[in-house]
Amino acid sequence: MSRIVVIGAGVGGLAAAVRLAEAGHDVTVHERAATVGGKLGRYERDGFRFDTGPSLLTLPQVFADLGLSLDAVPLDPVVRHVFPDGSVLDSSSDPDVFLGRIAAAFGPAGAADWARFWRRAGRIWAASWGSVLQREVSPAALARLSWRVGDLAAIAPGRSLRALGRRYLRDPRLRMLLDRYATYTGTDPRRAPAALAAIPYAELAFGGWYLPGGLGVLATALLDRCAALGVTVHTSSPVTAVRTRSGRVAGVGLSSGSELPADMVVSDVDAATLYRDLLPSPDRLARLADRSLAGFVMLLGVRGSTPELAHHTVFFPRDYDAEFDAVFGSPGHGRRARPPSDPAVFVTRATDPAVHPPGTEAWFVLVNAPRHGTAAGAVDWRRPGLAESYGTHILNVLAARGVDVRDRLVFRETRTPADLAEATAAPGGAIYGTAGGLLRPANRGPVDGLFLVGGSAHPGGGLPMVTLSAKIVADRIGPAVG
Ligand SMILES: Cc1cc2nc3c(=O)[nH]c(=O)nc-3n(C[C@H](O)[C@H](O)[C@H](O)COP(=O)(O)OP(=O)(O)OC[C@H]3O[C@@H](n4cnc5c(N)ncnc54)[C@H](O)[C@@H]3O)c2cc1C
């Protein structure tokens, strides 16, 4: 049995704690915040309950594997897409139903295109699931895949998600729908690898799910499972350093000044923070992947009901590329990042009486946003008045797209990337840690006994991916002996 300290009680950290305790290890979790869950945040006000982070649960089998009994409810539509020309397309986890809806909205050619794309996406998913998502990867391992896995042709390294969309989909609205999945890993579809077509495949083949009471109940379920397995979780307990001795992990230092010996350390902290602050490791820092985009969130208490909304509704802009140009900027060409003026607006509104008082609705509104900071690729979200005026602007954008909620507000609160950075220690408030590609910081750290889980490490951000990172690390550590 090893003494293992997990740093951070985000979903990745808690999932790692569960798996390692199941494997017979002595596990302790230290979390800097007062509550667990990290980006899977919750907020309550005046009888309204909001998820401040994730609102869509995918790949529920990944969570069932942790021994959690989640009362997941399938969503239909998974997402309602409202396009700038006013057309509407509801996605479905039944491929035939979805094809029928595409044919009805865009005609039979659109459905035929999607069917061809879907077959390709299935091959990409199968290759990713088998070779990338459930195991450690390194540049050498990926290179080996190119001749070992015939399916690598499906993954098409070097091709972008945008290029894949252009190859298969003639209707610009279907291309837009596909482009949006790049943002699930925090990146720009023009730079995202074609392999990300695995994301819509996973979402639509295995469904999109809601957890009654809000997705935050997942954090409670993980915490309960930790308790049942004898894991001790300390909140308000920041780790200040990873201690090493002779090239091996020896323990962690806590902000209280005490030292905690450990045989192994699993970090759910952003990899950049780990390598810069907790275990200075400049070589690793230099090799870190791009940062993910951030998000501007509004939590709205709304009077009345809004039947035109599905559980998830996205309202697309006329010029999607202008949004990505604004969010990422182009510092090399002298163009700073800025809040996009006409972004896609994603609205989540659960028809769950547990999350709003009678006669009202709780809305979570999300738009892609530049990260917080003062560099050219970021925006200083602490600038006085910015959050307020941008929130007003987004409500005006929504009104222009047909959903005017401005005179039905009970209250409105904002969560900027700066707020997320403060609450969860996510650098710049990046939603998904690192953006895009197949190669992220590895799950094994630079010293023996140090492992990385969470959105900034392989296989990336999003609830199922960070949960898979915990599986990869627990498999690597293996069961307790003796
Ligand atoms: C607005 C928003 C919407 C999203 N929507 C979705 C969605 O619909 N579906 C989906 O699947 N995913 C979504 N995500 C992404 C998802 O929330 C994340 O990928 C996932 O929750 C990240 O988990 P993690 O394990 O990487 O840890 P994090 O949640 O980043 O947690 C890391 C934890 O480590 C703690 N910590 C940091 N430093 C220290 C230290 N020194 N000592 C101790 N503790 C420390 C932090 O306080 C934090 O609790 C969304 C995220 C956001 C913000």
Coordinates of C-alpha atoms and ligand atoms in Angstrom, one line a residue:
M1 CA 0.0 0.0 0.0
S2 CA 1.3 3.4 -1.0
R3 CA 0.6 6.7 0.8
I4 CA -0.7 8.9 -2.0
V5 CA -1.5 12.6 -1.8
V6 CA -3.8 14.1 -4.4
I7 CA -3.5 17.9 -5.0
G8 CA -6.8 19.4 -5.9
A9 CA -10.4 18.1 -5.6
G10 CA -11.6 18.9 -9.1
V11 CA -13.3 16.0 -10.9
G12 CA -9.9 14.6 -12.1
G13 CA -8.5 14.7 -8.6
L14 CA -11.5 13.1 -6.9
A15 CA -11.8 10.5 -9.6
A16 CA -8.1 9.6 -9.1
A17 CA -8.7 9.4 -5.4
V18 CA -11.6 7.0 -5.9
R19 CA -9.7 4.7 -8.2
L20 CA -6.5 4.7 -6.1
A21 CA -8.5 4.0 -2.9
E22 CA -10.3 1.2 -4.7
A23 CA -6.9 -0.2 -5.6
G24 CA -6.1 -0.4 -1.9
H25 CA -3.9 2.7 -1.4
D26 CA -4.0 5.2 1.4
V27 CA -5.2 8.4 -0.2
T28 CA -5.5 11.9 1.1
V29 CA -6.8 14.9 -1.0
H30 CA -5.8 18.5 -0.3
E31 CA -8.0 21.2 -2.0
R32 CA -7.2 24.9 -1.8
A33 CA -10.8 26.1 -2.1
A34 CA -13.5 25.7 0.6
T35 CA -15.5 23.3 -1.5
V36 CA -14.8 20.5 -3.8
G37 CA -15.5 20.2 -7.6
G38 CA -13.2 22.9 -9.0
K39 CA -14.7 24.1 -12.3
L40 CA -17.7 21.9 -11.7
G41 CA -19.1 24.8 -9.6
R42 CA -22.4 25.5 -8.0
Y43 CA -24.2 28.7 -6.9
E44 CA -27.5 29.3 -5.2
R45 CA -29.4 32.5 -4.8
D46 CA -33.0 33.2 -3.8
G47 CA -34.2 29.6 -4.5
F48 CA -32.3 29.4 -7.9
R49 CA -29.6 26.8 -8.3
F50 CA -27.0 27.2 -11.0
D51 CA -24.2 25.1 -12.3
T52 CA -21.5 27.7 -12.9
G53 CA -19.3 25.3 -15.0
P54 CA -20.3 22.2 -17.0
S55 CA -23.9 21.8 -18.1
L56 CA -23.6 18.8 -20.5
L57 CA -22.6 15.4 -19.3
T58 CA -21.3 13.0 -22.0
L59 CA -20.0 9.5 -21.9
P60 CA -21.9 8.6 -18.7
Q61 CA -20.3 5.1 -18.8
V62 CA -17.0 6.7 -17.7
F63 CA -18.6 7.8 -14.5
A64 CA -20.5 4.6 -13.9
D65 CA -17.1 2.9 -13.9
L66 CA -16.3 4.9 -10.7
G67 CA -19.0 3.1 -8.8
L68 CA -21.2 6.3 -8.8
S69 CA -24.9 5.8 -9.0
L70 CA -26.0 8.9 -11.0
D71 CA -29.6 9.4 -11.9
A72 CA -28.6 10.7 -15.4
V73 CA -31.5 11.8 -17.7
P74 CA -30.9 11.7 -21.5
L75 CA -31.5 14.9 -23.3
D76 CA -33.5 15.3 -26.5
P77 CA -32.5 17.4 -28.2
V78 CA -29.0 17.2 -27.0
V79 CA -28.5 20.7 -28.3
R80 CA -30.9 23.0 -30.2
H81 CA -28.9 25.0 -32.9
V82 CA -30.4 28.3 -34.0
F83 CA -28.7 29.6 -37.2
P84 CA -28.4 33.2 -38.3
D85 CA -31.0 32.7 -41.1
G86 CA -33.5 31.6 -38.4
S87 CA -33.4 27.9 -39.3
V88 CA -33.3 25.5 -36.3
L89 CA -31.7 22.1 -36.0
D90 CA -32.2 19.8 -33.0
S91 CA -29.5 17.2 -32.5
S92 CA -30.4 13.7 -31.4
S93 CA -28.5 10.8 -30.0
D94 CA -30.5 8.6 -32.4
P95 CA -28.6 8.8 -35.7
D96 CA -31.7 8.1 -37.8
V97 CA -33.8 10.7 -36.0
F98 CA -31.0 13.2 -36.4
L99 CA -30.7 12.5 -40.1
G100 CA -34.5 13.0 -40.4
R101 CA -34.2 16.3 -38.7
I102 CA -31.3 17.4 -40.9
A103 CA -33.3 16.4 -44.0
A104 CA -36.3 18.3 -42.8
A105 CA -34.3 21.5 -41.9
F106 CA -31.7 21.5 -44.8
G107 CA -32.9 19.0 -47.3
P108 CA -31.8 15.4 -48.3
A109 CA -28.3 16.5 -49.5
G110 CA -27.5 17.8 -46.0
A111 CA -28.6 14.5 -44.5
A112 CA -26.6 12.5 -47.0
D113 CA -23.5 14.6 -46.2
W114 CA -23.9 14.1 -42.5
A115 CA -24.3 10.4 -43.0
R116 CA -21.0 10.2 -44.8
F117 CA -19.3 12.4 -42.2
W118 CA -20.8 10.3 -39.4
R119 CA -19.2 7.1 -40.7
R120 CA -15.8 8.9 -40.8
A121 CA -16.4 10.3 -37.3
G122 CA -17.2 6.8 -36.1
R123 CA -13.8 5.6 -37.4
I124 CA -12.1 8.5 -35.7
W125 CA -13.8 7.8 -32.5
A126 CA -12.9 4.1 -32.5
A127 CA -9.2 5.0 -33.2
S128 CA -9.1 7.7 -30.5
W129 CA -10.9 5.6 -27.9
G130 CA -8.7 2.6 -28.5
S131 CA -5.3 4.2 -28.9
V132 CA -5.3 7.7 -27.4
L133 CA -8.0 8.4 -24.8
Q134 CA -7.5 5.5 -22.4
R135 CA -3.7 5.3 -22.3
E136 CA -0.6 7.4 -21.8
V137 CA 0.7 9.0 -24.9
S138 CA 4.1 10.4 -25.7
P139 CA 5.5 11.7 -29.0
A140 CA 7.2 8.3 -29.5
A141 CA 4.0 6.4 -28.8
L142 CA 2.1 8.6 -31.2
A143 CA 4.7 8.1 -33.9
R144 CA 4.5 4.3 -33.4
L145 CA 0.7 4.5 -33.9
S146 CA 1.2 5.8 -37.4
W147 CA 2.2 2.4 -38.6
R148 CA 0.6 0.2 -36.0
V149 CA -2.9 1.5 -36.3
G150 CA -4.4 1.4 -39.7
D151 CA -7.1 3.8 -38.4
L152 CA -4.6 6.7 -38.2
A153 CA -5.7 7.5 -41.7
A154 CA -9.1 8.3 -40.2
I155 CA -7.6 10.6 -37.6
A156 CA -5.8 12.5 -40.4
P157 CA -3.1 14.2 -38.4
G158 CA -2.2 17.5 -40.0
R159 CA -5.8 18.2 -41.2
S160 CA -7.9 20.6 -39.3
L161 CA -11.5 20.1 -38.1
R162 CA -12.5 23.0 -40.4
A163 CA -10.9 21.2 -43.4
L164 CA -12.7 17.9 -42.4
G165 CA -16.0 19.8 -42.3
R166 CA -15.3 21.3 -45.8
R167 CA -14.5 17.9 -47.2
Y168 CA -17.8 16.3 -46.0
L169 CA -20.4 19.0 -45.4
R170 CA -21.6 21.3 -48.1
D171 CA -24.2 23.2 -46.0
P172 CA -22.5 26.1 -44.1
R173 CA -24.8 25.5 -41.2
L174 CA -23.7 21.9 -40.7
R175 CA -20.1 23.2 -41.0
M176 CA -20.8 25.7 -38.3
L177 CA -22.4 23.0 -36.1
L178 CA -19.2 20.9 -36.5
D179 CA -16.9 23.9 -35.9
R180 CA -18.4 24.5 -32.5
Y181 CA -17.1 21.2 -31.2
A182 CA -13.5 22.6 -31.4
T183 CA -14.6 24.9 -28.6
Y184 CA -15.2 21.8 -26.4
T185 CA -11.5 21.6 -26.1
G186 CA -11.1 25.4 -26.0
T187 CA -9.7 25.9 -29.5
D188 CA -10.3 27.4 -32.9
P189 CA -11.7 25.0 -35.5
R190 CA -9.2 26.4 -38.1
R191 CA -6.4 25.1 -35.9
A192 CA -8.1 22.1 -34.1
P193 CA -7.1 18.7 -35.4
A194 CA -9.6 16.7 -37.5
A195 CA -9.4 14.1 -34.7
L196 CA -11.8 16.3 -32.7
A197 CA -14.6 14.9 -34.9
A198 CA -14.6 12.2 -32.2
I199 CA -16.3 14.7 -29.9
P200 CA -19.6 15.1 -31.8
Y201 CA -19.5 11.3 -32.4
A202 CA -19.2 10.6 -28.6
E203 CA -21.9 13.2 -27.8
L204 CA -24.4 12.0 -30.3
A205 CA -23.6 8.2 -30.2
F206 CA -23.7 8.0 -26.4
G207 CA -26.0 10.9 -25.7
G208 CA -25.9 14.1 -23.8
W209 CA -27.2 13.9 -20.2
Y210 CA -28.5 16.0 -17.3
L211 CA -28.3 15.2 -13.6
P212 CA -31.4 16.3 -11.7
G213 CA -30.5 19.0 -9.3
G214 CA -27.7 20.2 -11.6
L215 CA -24.4 18.7 -12.7
G216 CA -22.9 19.8 -9.5
V217 CA -24.4 16.7 -7.9
L218 CA -21.5 14.8 -9.6
A219 CA -19.1 16.5 -7.2
T220 CA -21.2 15.4 -4.2
A221 CA -21.4 11.8 -5.5
L222 CA -17.6 11.8 -5.9
L223 CA -17.1 13.1 -2.4
D224 CA -19.5 10.6 -1.0
R225 CA -17.6 7.8 -2.8
C226 CA -14.3 9.1 -1.5
A227 CA -15.7 9.0 2.1
A228 CA -17.1 5.5 1.6
L229 CA -13.6 4.3 0.5
G230 CA -11.8 6.0 3.4
V231 CA -10.3 8.8 1.5
T232 CA -9.7 11.9 3.6
V233 CA -10.5 15.2 1.8
H234 CA -9.1 18.4 3.3
T235 CA -10.6 21.6 1.9
S236 CA -9.1 25.1 2.4
S237 CA -5.8 23.4 2.4
P238 CA -3.5 24.7 -0.4
V239 CA -0.5 22.7 -1.3
T240 CA 2.5 25.0 -1.7
A241 CA 5.2 22.6 -2.9
V242 CA 5.9 19.1 -4.1
R243 CA 8.9 17.8 -2.2
T244 CA 11.4 15.5 -3.8
R245 CA 14.4 13.5 -2.6
S246 CA 16.9 11.8 -4.9
G247 CA 14.8 12.3 -8.0
R248 CA 11.7 10.9 -6.4
V249 CA 8.6 12.4 -4.8
A250 CA 8.9 12.6 -1.0
G251 CA 5.7 14.5 -0.1
V252 CA 4.0 17.9 -0.2
G253 CA 4.3 21.1 1.7
L254 CA 1.0 22.7 2.9
S255 CA 0.2 26.4 3.4
S256 CA -0.2 25.7 7.1
G257 CA 3.6 25.1 7.2
S258 CA 3.3 21.4 7.8
E259 CA 4.9 18.7 5.6
L260 CA 3.1 15.6 4.5
P261 CA 5.2 12.6 3.5
A262 CA 4.0 10.6 0.5
D263 CA 5.2 7.8 -1.7
M264 CA 3.3 9.2 -4.7
V265 CA 1.6 12.5 -5.6
V266 CA -1.2 13.0 -8.1
S267 CA -1.6 16.6 -9.2
D268 CA -5.0 17.8 -10.4
V269 CA -3.5 21.4 -10.5
D270 CA -3.0 23.0 -13.9
A271 CA 0.2 21.6 -15.4
A272 CA 1.6 25.1 -15.9
T273 CA 1.1 26.0 -12.2
L274 CA 2.6 22.7 -11.2
Y275 CA 5.7 23.2 -13.2
R276 CA 6.1 26.9 -12.4
D277 CA 5.2 27.1 -8.8
L278 CA 5.0 23.7 -7.0
L279 CA 7.8 21.8 -8.7
P280 CA 9.8 24.3 -10.7
S281 CA 10.6 22.5 -13.9
P282 CA 11.4 24.9 -16.7
D283 CA 11.9 22.3 -19.4
R284 CA 8.4 21.0 -18.9
L285 CA 7.0 24.5 -18.8
A286 CA 8.5 25.3 -22.2
R287 CA 6.8 22.3 -23.7
L288 CA 3.3 23.0 -22.5
A289 CA 0.6 23.1 -25.2
D290 CA -1.5 26.2 -26.0
R291 CA -4.0 27.5 -23.5
S292 CA -7.7 26.9 -24.0
L293 CA -10.1 29.7 -24.5
A294 CA -12.0 31.0 -21.5
G295 CA -15.7 31.8 -21.0
F296 CA -17.9 34.7 -20.0
V297 CA -20.8 33.4 -18.0
M298 CA -24.1 35.0 -16.9
L299 CA -26.4 33.4 -14.3
L300 CA -29.9 34.7 -14.8
G301 CA -33.0 34.4 -12.6
V302 CA -35.8 34.8 -15.2
R303 CA -39.6 35.3 -14.7
G304 CA -42.0 33.3 -16.7
S305 CA -41.2 30.5 -19.2
T306 CA -39.4 30.4 -22.5
P307 CA -40.8 27.6 -24.6
E308 CA -38.5 28.3 -27.6
L309 CA -35.5 27.2 -25.6
A310 CA -34.4 23.5 -25.3
H311 CA -32.3 22.4 -22.3
H312 CA -29.3 23.6 -24.3
T313 CA -29.7 26.1 -27.1
V314 CA -26.9 27.7 -29.1
F315 CA -27.5 30.9 -31.1
F316 CA -24.9 31.1 -33.9
P317 CA -23.6 34.4 -35.2
R318 CA -23.3 35.4 -38.9
D319 CA -19.5 35.4 -38.9
Y320 CA -18.2 32.6 -36.7
D321 CA -14.6 33.2 -37.7
A322 CA -14.8 36.8 -36.4
E323 CA -15.5 35.3 -33.0
F324 CA -12.4 33.2 -33.0
D325 CA -10.3 36.1 -34.3
A326 CA -11.5 38.2 -31.4
V327 CA -11.1 35.4 -28.7
F328 CA -7.6 34.4 -29.7
G329 CA -6.4 37.7 -31.2
S330 CA -3.4 37.6 -33.4
P331 CA -0.6 39.1 -31.3
G332 CA 1.9 38.4 -34.1
H333 CA -0.1 40.7 -36.4
G334 CA -0.7 43.3 -33.8
R335 CA -4.3 42.3 -33.1
R336 CA -5.1 42.0 -29.5
A337 CA -7.7 39.6 -28.2
R338 CA -11.0 41.2 -27.3
P339 CA -14.5 40.1 -26.2
P340 CA -16.2 39.1 -29.4
S341 CA -18.9 41.6 -30.4
D342 CA -21.2 39.0 -32.1
P343 CA -20.4 35.6 -30.5
A344 CA -22.3 32.3 -30.5
V345 CA -24.5 32.4 -27.3
F346 CA -25.1 29.1 -25.5
V347 CA -28.0 29.1 -23.1
T348 CA -28.8 26.2 -20.7
R349 CA -32.2 26.2 -19.0
A350 CA -33.2 23.1 -17.2
T351 CA -36.9 22.3 -16.7
D352 CA -36.1 20.9 -13.3
P353 CA -38.2 22.2 -10.4
A354 CA -35.2 21.6 -8.1
V355 CA -33.3 24.4 -9.7
H356 CA -35.8 27.3 -9.8
P357 CA -38.8 28.6 -7.9
P358 CA -42.2 28.1 -9.4
G359 CA -43.0 30.5 -12.3
T360 CA -39.3 31.2 -13.0
E361 CA -36.3 29.8 -14.9
A362 CA -32.6 29.6 -14.1
W363 CA -30.5 30.4 -17.1
F364 CA -26.8 29.7 -17.6
V365 CA -25.5 31.8 -20.5
L366 CA -22.0 31.1 -21.9
V367 CA -20.0 32.8 -24.6
N368 CA -16.4 32.1 -25.6
A369 CA -14.1 34.7 -24.3
P370 CA -10.4 35.6 -24.3
R371 CA -8.4 34.5 -21.2
H372 CA -7.9 36.9 -18.4
G373 CA -4.6 38.7 -18.3
T374 CA -2.7 41.7 -19.6
A375 CA -0.8 40.1 -22.5
A376 CA -1.9 40.7 -26.1
G377 CA -3.7 37.4 -26.3
A378 CA -5.8 38.1 -23.2
V379 CA -8.2 40.7 -21.8
D380 CA -8.1 42.3 -18.4
W381 CA -11.5 41.2 -17.2
R382 CA -11.0 43.2 -14.0
R383 CA -11.3 46.5 -16.0
P384 CA -14.0 48.5 -14.2
G385 CA -17.4 48.2 -15.9
L386 CA -16.3 45.7 -18.5
A387 CA -18.2 42.7 -17.1
E388 CA -21.3 44.7 -16.6
S389 CA -21.3 46.4 -20.0
Y390 CA -20.4 43.1 -21.9
G391 CA -23.2 41.3 -20.1
T392 CA -25.7 44.0 -21.2
H393 CA -24.3 43.6 -24.7
I394 CA -24.8 39.9 -24.7
L395 CA -28.4 40.3 -23.6
N396 CA -28.9 42.7 -26.5
V397 CA -27.3 40.1 -28.9
L398 CA -29.7 37.5 -27.6
A399 CA -32.7 39.8 -28.1
A400 CA -31.6 40.5 -31.7
R401 CA -31.5 36.7 -32.2
G402 CA -35.1 36.4 -31.1
V403 CA -35.0 35.7 -27.3
D404 CA -35.5 38.9 -25.4
V405 CA -35.2 38.3 -21.7
R406 CA -34.3 41.8 -20.6
D407 CA -37.6 42.7 -19.0
R408 CA -38.0 39.4 -17.3
L409 CA -34.8 39.4 -15.1
V410 CA -35.1 38.7 -11.4
F411 CA -31.4 39.1 -11.2
R412 CA -28.3 38.8 -13.3
E413 CA -24.8 37.8 -12.2
T414 CA -21.6 37.5 -14.2
R415 CA -18.6 35.2 -13.9
T416 CA -15.7 36.4 -16.0
P417 CA -12.5 34.5 -16.8
A418 CA -10.9 36.4 -14.0
D419 CA -13.5 35.1 -11.5
L420 CA -12.9 31.5 -12.7
A421 CA -9.1 32.0 -12.4
E422 CA -9.6 33.1 -8.8
A423 CA -12.1 30.4 -7.8
T424 CA -10.3 27.4 -9.3
A425 CA -6.7 28.6 -9.9
A426 CA -7.1 28.0 -13.6
P427 CA -4.5 30.2 -15.3
G428 CA -6.3 33.0 -17.1
G429 CA -9.6 31.3 -16.4
A430 CA -9.0 28.8 -19.3
I431 CA -11.9 26.5 -19.3
Y432 CA -10.3 23.3 -20.6
G433 CA -6.7 23.8 -19.5
T434 CA -4.7 23.2 -22.7
A435 CA -6.3 23.5 -26.1
G436 CA -6.8 21.2 -29.0
G437 CA -4.2 18.7 -30.1
L438 CA -3.4 15.2 -29.3
L439 CA -0.2 16.0 -27.3
R440 CA -0.7 17.5 -23.9
P441 CA 1.5 17.4 -20.8
A442 CA 2.0 13.7 -20.0
N443 CA 0.4 11.9 -17.1
R444 CA 3.8 11.1 -15.7
G445 CA 5.7 14.0 -14.1
P446 CA 9.4 14.7 -14.3
V447 CA 10.2 12.9 -11.1
D448 CA 9.4 9.4 -10.1
G449 CA 6.1 9.1 -8.2
L450 CA 4.6 12.3 -9.6
F451 CA 1.5 12.0 -11.8
L452 CA -0.8 14.5 -13.5
V453 CA -4.5 14.3 -14.0
G454 CA -7.1 17.0 -15.1
G455 CA -7.9 19.1 -18.0
S456 CA -4.3 20.4 -18.7
A457 CA -2.9 16.9 -18.9
H458 CA -3.6 14.1 -21.4
P459 CA -6.3 13.4 -22.6
G460 CA -7.6 16.9 -22.0
G461 CA -10.5 18.9 -20.7
G462 CA -14.2 18.1 -20.2
L463 CA -15.7 15.9 -17.5
P464 CA -15.2 12.5 -19.2
M465 CA -11.7 13.3 -20.3
V466 CA -10.4 14.4 -16.9
T467 CA -12.1 11.2 -15.5
L468 CA -10.2 9.2 -18.0
S469 CA -6.9 10.9 -17.0
A470 CA -7.6 9.5 -13.5
K471 CA -8.1 6.0 -14.9
I472 CA -4.8 6.3 -16.9
V473 CA -2.9 7.3 -13.8
A474 CA -4.5 4.7 -11.5
D475 CA -3.8 2.0 -14.0
R476 CA -0.2 3.2 -14.2
I477 CA 0.2 3.2 -10.4
G478 CA -1.5 -0.2 -10.1
P479 CA -2.9 -2.0 -7.1
A480 CA -1.5 -1.9 -3.6
V481 CA 0.9 -4.7 -2.8
G482 CA 1.4 -6.1 0.7
Ligands
LIG1 C1 -18.0 27.6 -17.9 C2 -17.6 26.2 -18.1 C3 -18.4 25.3 -18.8 C4 -18.0 24.0 -19.0 N1 -18.8 23.1 -19.7 C5 -18.6 21.8 -19.7 C6 -19.5 20.9 -20.2 O1 -20.7 21.3 -20.5 N2 -19.2 19.6 -20.2 C7 -18.0 19.1 -19.8 O2 -17.7 17.9 -19.8 N3 -17.0 20.0 -19.3 C8 -17.3 21.3 -19.3 N4 -16.4 22.2 -18.7 C9 -15.0 21.7 -18.4 C10 -14.9 20.9 -17.1 O3 -15.5 21.7 -16.1 C11 -13.5 20.7 -16.7 O4 -12.7 20.2 -17.8 C12 -13.3 19.8 -15.5 O5 -14.2 20.1 -14.5 C13 -11.9 20.1 -15.0 O6 -11.6 19.2 -14.0 P1 -10.1 19.1 -13.4 O7 -10.0 17.8 -12.7 O8 -9.1 19.4 -14.5 O9 -9.9 20.1 -12.3 P2 -10.4 21.6 -11.9 O10 -11.9 21.7 -11.9 O11 -9.6 22.6 -12.7 O12 -9.9 21.6 -10.4 C14 -8.6 21.7 -10.0 C15 -8.7 21.9 -8.5 O13 -7.4 22.0 -8.0 C16 -7.4 23.0 -6.9 N5 -6.1 23.5 -6.7 C17 -5.4 24.3 -7.6 N6 -4.2 24.6 -7.0 C18 -4.1 24.0 -5.8 C19 -3.2 23.9 -4.8 N7 -2.0 24.5 -4.9 N8 -3.4 23.1 -3.7 C20 -4.6 22.5 -3.6 N9 -5.6 22.5 -4.5 C21 -5.4 23.3 -5.6 C22 -8.4 24.0 -7.5 O14 -8.9 24.8 -6.5 C23 -9.5 23.1 -8.1 O15 -10.5 22.7 -7.2 C24 -16.7 23.5 -18.5 C25 -15.9 24.4 -17.7 C26 -16.4 25.7 -17.5 C27 -15.5 26.6 -16.7

